[in-house]
mmCIF file of C-alpha atoms in Angstrom:
data_model
loop_
_atom_site.group_PDB
_atom_site.id
_atom_site.type_symbol
_atom_site.label_atom_id
_atom_site.label_comp_id
_atom_site.label_asym_id
_atom_site.label_seq_id
_atom_site.Cartn_x
_atom_site.Cartn_y
_atom_site.Cartn_z
ATOM 1 C CA MET A 1 44.938 9.645 -23.865
ATOM 2 C CA ASP A 2 41.170 9.953 -23.429
ATOM 3 C CA ASN A 3 39.292 12.736 -21.678
ATOM 4 C CA PHE A 4 38.786 10.694 -18.505
ATOM 5 C CA GLU A 5 42.520 10.135 -18.107
ATOM 6 C CA LYS A 6 43.191 13.817 -18.692
ATOM 7 C CA ARG A 7 40.702 14.807 -16.001
ATOM 8 C CA GLN A 8 42.535 12.610 -13.524
ATOM 9 C CA GLN A 9 45.700 14.583 -14.174
ATOM 10 C CA LEU A 10 44.271 18.007 -13.384
ATOM 11 C CA ALA A 11 46.454 19.601 -10.725
ATOM 12 C CA PRO A 12 44.730 20.792 -7.522
ATOM 13 C CA PHE A 13 45.698 24.408 -8.273
ATOM 14 C CA VAL A 14 45.788 26.250 -11.584
ATOM 15 C CA ASN A 15 49.061 27.348 -13.115
ATOM 16 C CA LEU A 16 48.831 31.138 -13.338
ATOM 17 C CA ARG A 17 51.553 31.161 -15.999
ATOM 18 C CA SER A 18 49.345 29.262 -18.433
ATOM 19 C CA ASP A 19 46.727 30.943 -20.579
ATOM 20 C CA VAL A 20 43.975 28.677 -19.247
ATOM 21 C CA GLY A 21 44.920 29.088 -15.588
ATOM 22 C CA PHE A 22 45.327 32.853 -15.883
ATOM 23 C CA LYS A 23 41.856 33.305 -17.379
ATOM 24 C CA ALA A 24 40.274 30.916 -14.877
ATOM 25 C CA VAL A 25 41.302 33.311 -12.115
ATOM 26 C CA PHE A 26 41.289 36.791 -13.608
ATOM 27 C CA ALA A 27 38.392 36.514 -16.076
ATOM 28 C CA ASP A 28 36.097 35.494 -13.212
ATOM 29 C CA ARG A 29 34.108 38.552 -12.134
ATOM 30 C CA ASN A 30 33.935 37.143 -8.620
ATOM 31 C CA ASN A 31 37.685 37.737 -8.460
ATOM 32 C CA LYS A 32 37.496 41.410 -9.408
ATOM 33 C CA ASP A 33 39.134 42.421 -6.135
ATOM 34 C CA ILE A 34 42.095 40.148 -6.926
ATOM 35 C CA LEU A 35 42.513 41.645 -10.391
ATOM 36 C CA ILE A 36 42.460 45.164 -8.935
ATOM 37 C CA GLY A 37 44.912 44.205 -6.200
ATOM 38 C CA VAL A 38 47.364 42.593 -8.627
ATOM 39 C CA LEU A 39 47.179 45.446 -11.145
ATOM 40 C CA ASN A 40 47.715 48.060 -8.444
ATOM 41 C CA GLN A 41 50.963 46.328 -7.515
ATOM 42 C CA ILE A 42 52.128 46.785 -11.117
ATOM 43 C CA LEU A 43 50.589 49.983 -12.492
ATOM 44 C CA PRO A 44 52.254 53.395 -12.073
ATOM 45 C CA PRO A 45 50.705 55.557 -9.311
ATOM 46 C CA GLU A 46 48.677 57.718 -11.702
ATOM 47 C CA ALA A 47 46.925 54.636 -13.100
ATOM 48 C CA ARG A 48 45.957 52.881 -9.860
ATOM 49 C CA ILE A 49 42.438 51.429 -9.930
ATOM 50 C CA GLU A 50 39.740 52.012 -7.314
ATOM 51 C CA ASP A 51 37.041 49.962 -8.984
ATOM 52 C CA ILE A 52 36.174 48.337 -12.310
ATOM 53 C CA LYS A 53 32.861 49.267 -13.901
ATOM 54 C CA GLU A 54 33.158 47.276 -17.151
ATOM 55 C CA TYR A 55 34.568 43.791 -17.388
ATOM 56 C CA SER A 56 34.824 42.060 -20.776
ATOM 57 C CA ASP A 57 36.226 38.564 -21.168
ATOM 58 C CA ARG A 58 38.023 37.397 -24.270
ATOM 59 C CA GLU A 59 36.548 39.271 -27.245
ATOM 60 C CA GLN A 60 36.795 42.935 -28.018
ATOM 61 C CA ARG A 61 33.305 44.383 -27.794
ATOM 62 C CA ARG A 62 33.337 45.990 -31.229
ATOM 63 C CA ASP A 63 35.309 45.373 -34.377
ATOM 64 C CA VAL A 64 38.036 47.849 -35.215
ATOM 65 C CA PRO A 65 36.768 49.578 -38.388
ATOM 66 C CA TYR A 66 40.138 49.670 -40.088
ATOM 67 C CA GLY A 67 41.494 46.279 -39.165
ATOM 68 C CA LYS A 68 40.890 42.682 -38.267
ATOM 69 C CA LYS A 69 38.816 41.489 -35.358
ATOM 70 C CA THR A 70 40.846 41.421 -32.182
ATOM 71 C CA VAL A 71 40.638 38.696 -29.538
ATOM 72 C CA LEU A 72 41.880 39.687 -26.093
ATOM 73 C CA ASP A 73 42.200 37.846 -22.788
ATOM 74 C CA LEU A 74 40.552 40.512 -20.659
ATOM 75 C CA VAL A 75 39.475 44.132 -21.141
ATOM 76 C CA CYS A 76 38.268 46.239 -18.233
ATOM 77 C CA VAL A 77 37.399 49.901 -17.689
ATOM 78 C CA ASP A 78 37.728 51.710 -14.362
ATOM 79 C CA HIS A 79 35.598 54.543 -12.958
ATOM 80 C CA ASP A 80 37.902 57.126 -14.554
ATOM 81 C CA ASP A 81 37.207 55.513 -17.962
ATOM 82 C CA ASN A 82 40.769 54.255 -18.302
ATOM 83 C CA THR A 83 40.937 51.004 -20.270
ATOM 84 C CA PHE A 84 43.129 48.065 -19.263
ATOM 85 C CA ILE A 85 43.999 45.152 -21.527
ATOM 86 C CA VAL A 86 45.281 42.301 -19.367
ATOM 87 C CA GLU A 87 46.724 39.151 -20.880
ATOM 88 C CA MET A 88 48.974 36.188 -20.292
ATOM 89 C CA GLN A 89 51.517 35.462 -23.026
ATOM 90 C CA ALA A 90 52.661 31.905 -22.440
ATOM 91 C CA SER A 91 55.136 31.638 -25.326
ATOM 92 C CA GLU A 92 57.336 33.977 -27.318
ATOM 93 C CA GLU A 93 56.221 35.348 -30.672
ATOM 94 C CA ASP A 94 57.535 37.762 -33.286
ATOM 95 C CA TYR A 95 56.456 41.424 -33.281
ATOM 96 C CA PHE A 96 54.793 41.106 -29.896
ATOM 97 C CA PHE A 97 55.307 44.764 -28.979
ATOM 98 C CA GLU A 98 53.730 45.829 -32.271
ATOM 99 C CA ARG A 99 50.755 43.561 -31.581
ATOM 100 C CA CYS A 100 50.241 45.129 -28.155
ATOM 101 C CA VAL A 101 50.265 48.629 -29.641
ATOM 102 C CA TYR A 102 47.861 47.511 -32.369
ATOM 103 C CA TYR A 103 45.378 46.129 -29.842
ATOM 104 C CA ALA A 104 45.628 49.209 -27.639
ATOM 105 C CA SER A 105 45.248 51.650 -30.526
ATOM 106 C CA GLY A 106 42.133 49.805 -31.667
ATOM 107 C CA LEU A 107 40.441 50.338 -28.309
ATOM 108 C CA TYR A 108 41.765 53.904 -28.076
ATOM 109 C CA HIS A 109 40.231 54.639 -31.476
ATOM 110 C CA LEU A 110 36.858 53.277 -30.383
ATOM 111 C CA GLU A 111 36.575 55.645 -27.433
ATOM 112 C CA LEU A 112 35.243 58.443 -29.655
ATOM 113 C CA SER A 113 31.991 58.396 -31.578
ATOM 114 C CA ASP A 114 31.260 60.614 -34.571
ATOM 115 C CA GLY A 115 31.349 64.285 -33.616
ATOM 116 C CA GLU A 116 33.126 63.807 -30.286
ATOM 117 C CA ARG A 117 36.274 65.773 -29.538
ATOM 118 C CA TYR A 118 39.673 64.406 -28.612
ATOM 119 C CA LYS A 119 39.328 65.568 -25.025
ATOM 120 C CA GLY A 120 37.005 62.598 -24.611
ATOM 121 C CA LEU A 121 39.891 60.171 -25.051
ATOM 122 C CA HIS A 122 41.142 58.259 -22.017
ATOM 123 C CA PRO A 123 44.362 56.286 -21.531
ATOM 124 C CA VAL A 124 44.669 52.656 -22.575
ATOM 125 C CA TYR A 125 47.073 50.404 -20.689
ATOM 126 C CA VAL A 126 48.253 47.020 -21.933
ATOM 127 C CA VAL A 127 49.496 44.791 -19.107
ATOM 128 C CA SER A 128 51.119 41.645 -20.497
ATOM 129 C CA PHE A 129 52.303 38.912 -18.161
ATOM 130 C CA LEU A 130 55.056 37.062 -20.028
ATOM 131 C CA ASN A 131 56.112 33.506 -19.298
ATOM 132 C CA TYR A 132 59.466 34.205 -20.936
ATOM 133 C CA SER A 133 62.121 36.914 -20.987
ATOM 134 C CA LEU A 134 62.386 39.637 -23.596
ATOM 135 C CA ARG A 135 65.650 40.411 -25.353
ATOM 136 C CA HIS A 136 67.297 43.519 -23.888
ATOM 137 C CA ASP A 137 70.219 45.577 -25.154
ATOM 138 C CA ASP A 138 71.741 45.441 -21.671
ATOM 139 C CA GLU A 139 70.667 42.272 -19.880
ATOM 140 C CA SER A 140 72.448 43.362 -16.689
ATOM 141 C CA LEU A 141 69.662 45.904 -16.090
ATOM 142 C CA TRP A 142 67.030 43.193 -15.730
ATOM 143 C CA ASP A 143 66.837 40.736 -12.840
ATOM 144 C CA THR A 144 64.603 39.390 -10.079
ATOM 145 C CA ASP A 145 64.082 42.919 -8.699
ATOM 146 C CA HIS A 146 63.661 44.575 -12.101
ATOM 147 C CA PHE A 147 61.360 42.532 -14.313
ATOM 148 C CA ILE A 148 58.582 45.018 -15.124
ATOM 149 C CA SER A 149 59.054 47.481 -17.993
ATOM 150 C CA TYR A 150 56.900 50.516 -18.788
ATOM 151 C CA TRP A 151 56.621 51.843 -22.346
ATOM 152 C CA HIS A 152 54.978 55.140 -23.318
ATOM 153 C CA PHE A 153 55.542 58.263 -25.412
ATOM 154 C CA THR A 154 58.498 60.438 -24.401
ATOM 155 C CA GLU A 155 60.406 63.282 -26.016
ATOM 156 C CA LYS A 156 63.767 61.836 -27.027
ATOM 157 C CA ARG A 157 66.133 64.678 -26.057
ATOM 158 C CA THR A 158 64.550 65.819 -22.784
ATOM 159 C CA GLY A 159 62.862 62.614 -21.689
ATOM 160 C CA ILE A 160 59.630 64.509 -21.010
ATOM 161 C CA VAL A 161 56.677 62.131 -20.825
ATOM 162 C CA ALA A 162 53.674 63.023 -22.973
ATOM 163 C CA ASN A 163 50.125 63.007 -21.657
ATOM 164 C CA GLN A 164 48.976 59.453 -21.110
ATOM 165 C CA THR A 165 47.535 57.907 -24.261
ATOM 166 C CA ILE A 166 48.759 54.345 -24.821
ATOM 167 C CA SER A 167 51.074 52.574 -22.392
ATOM 168 C CA VAL A 168 52.444 49.036 -22.604
ATOM 169 C CA ILE A 169 53.630 47.202 -19.494
ATOM 170 C CA PHE A 170 55.541 43.928 -19.693
ATOM 171 C CA VAL A 171 55.850 41.669 -16.647
ATOM 172 C CA GLU A 172 58.673 39.206 -17.396
ATOM 173 C CA MET A 173 57.790 36.634 -14.775
ATOM 174 C CA THR A 174 60.605 34.198 -15.527
ATOM 175 C CA LEU A 175 63.077 36.822 -14.295
ATOM 176 C CA PHE A 176 61.521 36.546 -10.838
ATOM 177 C CA THR A 177 63.643 33.867 -9.163
ATOM 178 C CA LYS A 178 63.334 34.635 -5.449
ATOM 179 C CA THR A 179 62.980 31.802 -2.984
ATOM 180 C CA LEU A 180 60.222 31.934 -0.387
ATOM 181 C CA GLU A 181 62.759 32.998 2.240
ATOM 182 C CA GLU A 182 63.763 35.953 0.049
ATOM 183 C CA CYS A 183 60.170 37.150 -0.377
ATOM 184 C CA VAL A 184 59.660 39.962 2.118
ATOM 185 C CA THR A 185 57.090 42.303 0.575
ATOM 186 C CA GLU A 186 53.524 41.582 -0.501
ATOM 187 C CA PHE A 187 54.697 42.214 -4.063
ATOM 188 C CA ASP A 188 57.318 39.460 -3.752
ATOM 189 C CA LYS A 189 54.877 36.994 -2.220
ATOM 190 C CA MET A 190 52.306 37.690 -4.919
ATOM 191 C CA PHE A 191 54.773 36.859 -7.674
ATOM 192 C CA TYR A 192 56.018 33.825 -5.785
ATOM 193 C CA ILE A 193 52.446 32.527 -6.065
ATOM 194 C CA PHE A 194 52.398 33.384 -9.783
ATOM 195 C CA MET A 195 55.538 31.323 -10.292
ATOM 196 C CA ASN A 196 54.591 28.358 -8.106
ATOM 197 C CA SER A 197 50.788 28.034 -7.914
ATOM 198 C CA GLY A 198 50.709 25.105 -10.332
ATOM 199 C CA GLY A 199 52.713 23.004 -7.872
ATOM 200 C CA PHE A 200 50.584 23.668 -4.786
ATOM 201 C CA LEU A 201 48.800 20.672 -3.270
ATOM 202 C CA LYS A 202 47.079 22.863 -0.692
ATOM 203 C CA ILE A 203 47.268 26.494 0.362
ATOM 204 C CA PRO A 204 50.618 26.797 2.175
ATOM 205 C CA GLU A 205 50.576 27.828 5.809
ATOM 206 C CA TRP A 206 52.635 30.942 5.133
ATOM 207 C CA ILE A 207 49.929 32.201 2.768
ATOM 208 C CA GLU A 208 47.254 31.579 5.404
ATOM 209 C CA LYS A 209 49.266 33.730 7.801
ATOM 210 C CA THR A 210 50.070 36.423 5.234
ATOM 211 C CA GLY A 211 46.453 37.068 4.253
ATOM 212 C CA GLY A 212 45.666 40.014 1.972
ATOM 213 C CA ILE A 213 45.924 39.782 -1.799
ATOM 214 C CA SER A 214 48.301 36.809 -1.566
ATOM 215 C CA ARG A 215 45.753 34.681 0.246
ATOM 216 C CA ARG A 216 42.911 35.712 -2.068
ATOM 217 C CA LEU A 217 45.065 34.916 -5.106
ATOM 218 C CA ALA A 218 45.994 31.469 -3.797
ATOM 219 C CA GLU A 219 42.378 30.682 -2.870
ATOM 220 C CA ALA A 220 41.223 31.652 -6.365
ATOM 221 C CA CYS A 221 43.672 29.137 -7.858
ATOM 222 C CA GLU A 222 42.183 26.141 -6.037
ATOM 223 C CA VAL A 223 40.283 24.055 -8.591
ATOM 224 C CA ALA A 224 38.182 22.312 -5.938
ATOM 225 C CA ALA A 225 36.683 25.697 -5.015
ATOM 226 C CA PHE A 226 35.347 26.285 -8.554
ATOM 227 C CA ASP A 227 31.604 25.954 -9.011
ATOM 228 C CA LYS A 228 30.355 23.158 -11.277
ATOM 229 C CA GLU A 229 30.059 25.289 -14.417
ATOM 230 C CA LYS A 230 33.447 26.940 -13.998
ATOM 231 C CA LYS A 231 35.183 23.652 -13.263
ATOM 232 C CA LEU A 232 33.711 22.031 -16.373
ATOM 233 C CA LYS A 233 34.833 24.957 -18.535
ATOM 234 C CA TYR A 234 38.293 24.827 -16.984
ATOM 235 C CA GLU A 235 38.587 21.092 -17.679
ATOM 236 C CA ILE A 236 37.534 21.573 -21.302
ATOM 237 C CA ASP A 237 39.985 24.453 -21.743
ATOM 238 C CA LYS A 238 42.779 22.367 -20.221
ATOM 239 C CA MET A 239 42.057 19.443 -22.531
ATOM 240 C CA ASN A 240 42.084 21.764 -25.531
ATOM 241 C CA GLU A 241 45.394 23.182 -24.311
ATOM 242 C CA TRP A 242 46.861 19.680 -24.015
ATOM 243 C CA ASP A 243 45.575 18.734 -27.471
ATOM 244 C CA ILE A 244 47.091 21.813 -29.114
ATOM 245 C CA GLN A 245 50.409 21.193 -27.374
ATOM 246 C CA ALA A 246 50.418 17.559 -28.491
ATOM 247 C CA GLN A 247 49.628 18.573 -32.083
ATOM 248 C CA LYS A 248 52.413 21.124 -31.994
ATOM 249 C CA GLU A 249 54.987 18.676 -30.651
ATOM 250 C CA TYR A 250 54.021 16.001 -33.180
ATOM 251 C CA ALA A 251 54.059 18.425 -36.108
ATOM 252 C CA VAL A 252 57.481 19.748 -35.116
ATOM 253 C CA ARG A 253 58.970 16.252 -34.751
ATOM 254 C CA LYS A 254 57.451 14.999 -37.990
ATOM 255 C CA GLY A 255 58.296 18.091 -39.994
ATOM 256 C CA LEU A 256 61.892 18.240 -38.786
ATOM 257 C CA GLU A 257 62.469 14.581 -39.575
ATOM 258 C CA GLU A 258 60.975 14.902 -43.055
ATOM 259 C CA GLY A 259 62.982 18.048 -43.699
ATOM 260 C CA ARG A 260 66.205 16.466 -42.482
ATOM 261 C CA GLN A 261 65.773 13.390 -44.648
ATOM 262 C CA LYS A 262 64.863 15.379 -47.737
ATOM 263 C CA GLY A 263 67.653 17.860 -47.154
ATOM 264 C CA LEU A 264 70.258 15.121 -46.832
ATOM 265 C CA LEU A 265 68.974 13.416 -49.979
ATOM 266 C CA GLU A 266 69.065 16.632 -51.995
ATOM 267 C CA GLY A 267 72.503 17.423 -50.631
ATOM 268 C CA ARG A 268 73.934 14.053 -51.628
ATOM 269 C CA LYS A 269 72.432 14.279 -55.117
ATOM 270 C CA GLU A 270 73.853 17.746 -55.638
ATOM 271 C CA GLY A 271 77.229 16.705 -54.279
ATOM 272 C CA ARG A 272 77.485 13.686 -56.577
ATOM 273 C CA LYS A 273 76.467 15.786 -59.554
ATOM 274 C CA GLU A 274 79.281 18.264 -59.000
ATOM 275 C CA GLY A 275 81.767 15.489 -58.369
ATOM 276 C CA ARG A 276 83.926 17.657 -56.178
ATOM 277 C CA LYS A 277 84.311 18.081 -52.453
ATOM 278 C CA GLU A 278 83.228 21.713 -52.708
ATOM 279 C CA GLY A 279 80.208 20.677 -54.694
ATOM 280 C CA ARG A 280 79.196 18.102 -52.118
ATOM 281 C CA LYS A 281 79.476 20.642 -49.324
ATOM 282 C CA GLU A 282 77.514 23.273 -51.223
ATOM 283 C CA GLY A 283 74.898 20.734 -52.227
ATOM 284 C CA LEU A 284 74.442 19.549 -48.670
ATOM 285 C CA GLU A 285 74.059 23.104 -47.417
ATOM 286 C CA GLN A 286 71.607 23.979 -50.167
ATOM 287 C CA GLY A 287 69.646 20.806 -49.580
ATOM 288 C CA LEU A 288 69.495 21.368 -45.841
ATOM 289 C CA VAL A 289 68.234 24.928 -46.331
ATOM 290 C CA GLN A 290 65.594 23.686 -48.736
ATOM 291 C CA GLY A 291 64.760 20.870 -46.357
ATOM 292 C CA ARG A 292 64.299 23.230 -43.431
ATOM 293 C CA GLU A 293 61.906 25.386 -45.442
ATOM 294 C CA GLU A 294 59.936 22.350 -46.542
ATOM 295 C CA ALA A 295 59.914 21.138 -42.942
ATOM 296 C CA ARG A 296 58.501 24.485 -41.850
ATOM 297 C CA LEU A 297 55.731 24.226 -44.450
ATOM 298 C CA SER A 298 55.099 20.604 -43.491
ATOM 299 C CA ILE A 299 54.716 21.568 -39.826
ATOM 300 C CA ALA A 300 52.332 24.387 -40.733
ATOM 301 C CA LYS A 301 50.266 22.075 -42.931
ATOM 302 C CA LYS A 302 49.960 19.480 -40.178
ATOM 303 C CA PHE A 303 48.819 22.181 -37.765
ATOM 304 C CA PHE A 304 46.225 23.303 -40.337
ATOM 305 C CA GLU A 305 44.964 19.780 -40.940
ATOM 306 C CA ALA A 306 44.635 19.295 -37.175
ATOM 307 C CA GLY A 307 42.319 22.303 -36.984
ATOM 308 C CA THR A 308 44.760 24.647 -35.239
ATOM 309 C CA PRO A 309 43.784 28.364 -35.635
ATOM 310 C CA ILE A 310 45.734 30.162 -38.366
ATOM 311 C CA ASP A 311 47.094 32.853 -36.021
ATOM 312 C CA VAL A 312 48.522 30.134 -33.760
ATOM 313 C CA ILE A 313 50.161 28.444 -36.779
ATOM 314 C CA VAL A 314 51.707 31.756 -37.892
ATOM 315 C CA ASN A 315 53.114 32.373 -34.404
ATOM 316 C CA CYS A 316 54.533 28.839 -34.104
ATOM 317 C CA THR A 317 56.019 28.422 -37.590
ATOM 318 C CA GLY A 318 56.487 31.883 -39.095
ATOM 319 C CA VAL A 319 54.736 30.753 -42.280
ATOM 320 C CA ASP A 320 52.711 33.539 -43.920
ATOM 321 C CA ASN A 321 48.970 33.334 -43.234
ATOM 322 C CA GLU A 322 48.178 33.489 -46.979
ATOM 323 C CA ILE A 323 50.259 30.366 -47.558
ATOM 324 C CA ILE A 324 48.505 28.645 -44.651
ATOM 325 C CA ALA A 325 45.093 29.639 -46.015
ATOM 326 C CA SER A 326 46.066 28.124 -49.390
ATOM 327 C CA PHE A 327 46.253 24.686 -47.747
ATOM 328 C CA ALA A 328 42.457 24.656 -47.840
ATOM 329 C CA HIS A 329 42.533 24.847 -51.663
ATOM 330 C CA PRO A 330 45.551 22.851 -52.900
ATOM 331 C CA ASP A 331 46.331 23.071 -56.612
#
């Protein structure tokens, strides 16, 4: 599919649950009021935002001295010097909570310069919108009315909450399943738009009547309202998103098929060698395991050859980044 055909398939409204759509709306400084309005529906009362004085899109402003460079969707600082990391996580990945803490601690660390005292530190909040559901010990506690979780430091026995330092907030949007008729509050209507914006053909009449943050959010999703520069960037980002998805799907199909065929072949060979039913079964199992591992490596290699970023390959395949890097220098 060429670029012209892809442009013809752009939906009239962005999908807020995609990385590209989310950034098109919330990384636009002209939509600062929308970002503040949405965050204030989610943040605890003590963290509510009056205004944003710093607004950084995509890359962390300075490198963390003790670690790798961090790429973030959006970082903003309010007038109380609280820092907010806001991101859309479109697909599940391992150790996601640890990654959020790592990002937050990097920014928390950077708040002090040499010689400054700890009283100069201000809270850092990570707000992650998830297009999937987390795994919970008790799933019955999480539903369409309870899909936002707040994580911070507490004393285990008493439950006393420590002074605010680093907080992580997860918004599990797929748990929100209310119909339009069930949406009564502004909060409900806002998340109904999050879940359904990609299917809008025009701004629905009920949003026009509702007004407020819901109307502003819906208006900001309309692609036709983008200026020329923003629309071009959005189209390029969407095409890149489609290309990466196509590469991923092809690599998975190809790798699984190669792994299955090789696993079956190894299993049959091992089974014949043993000459017993038990041997055949064990050989098949061993071959399939080996085949799956080789399939995983094959998928990762195809991603690498297609130019997919290493961190994306690690998240999609679970293959260690050192192994992926070695593809550039085969023996």
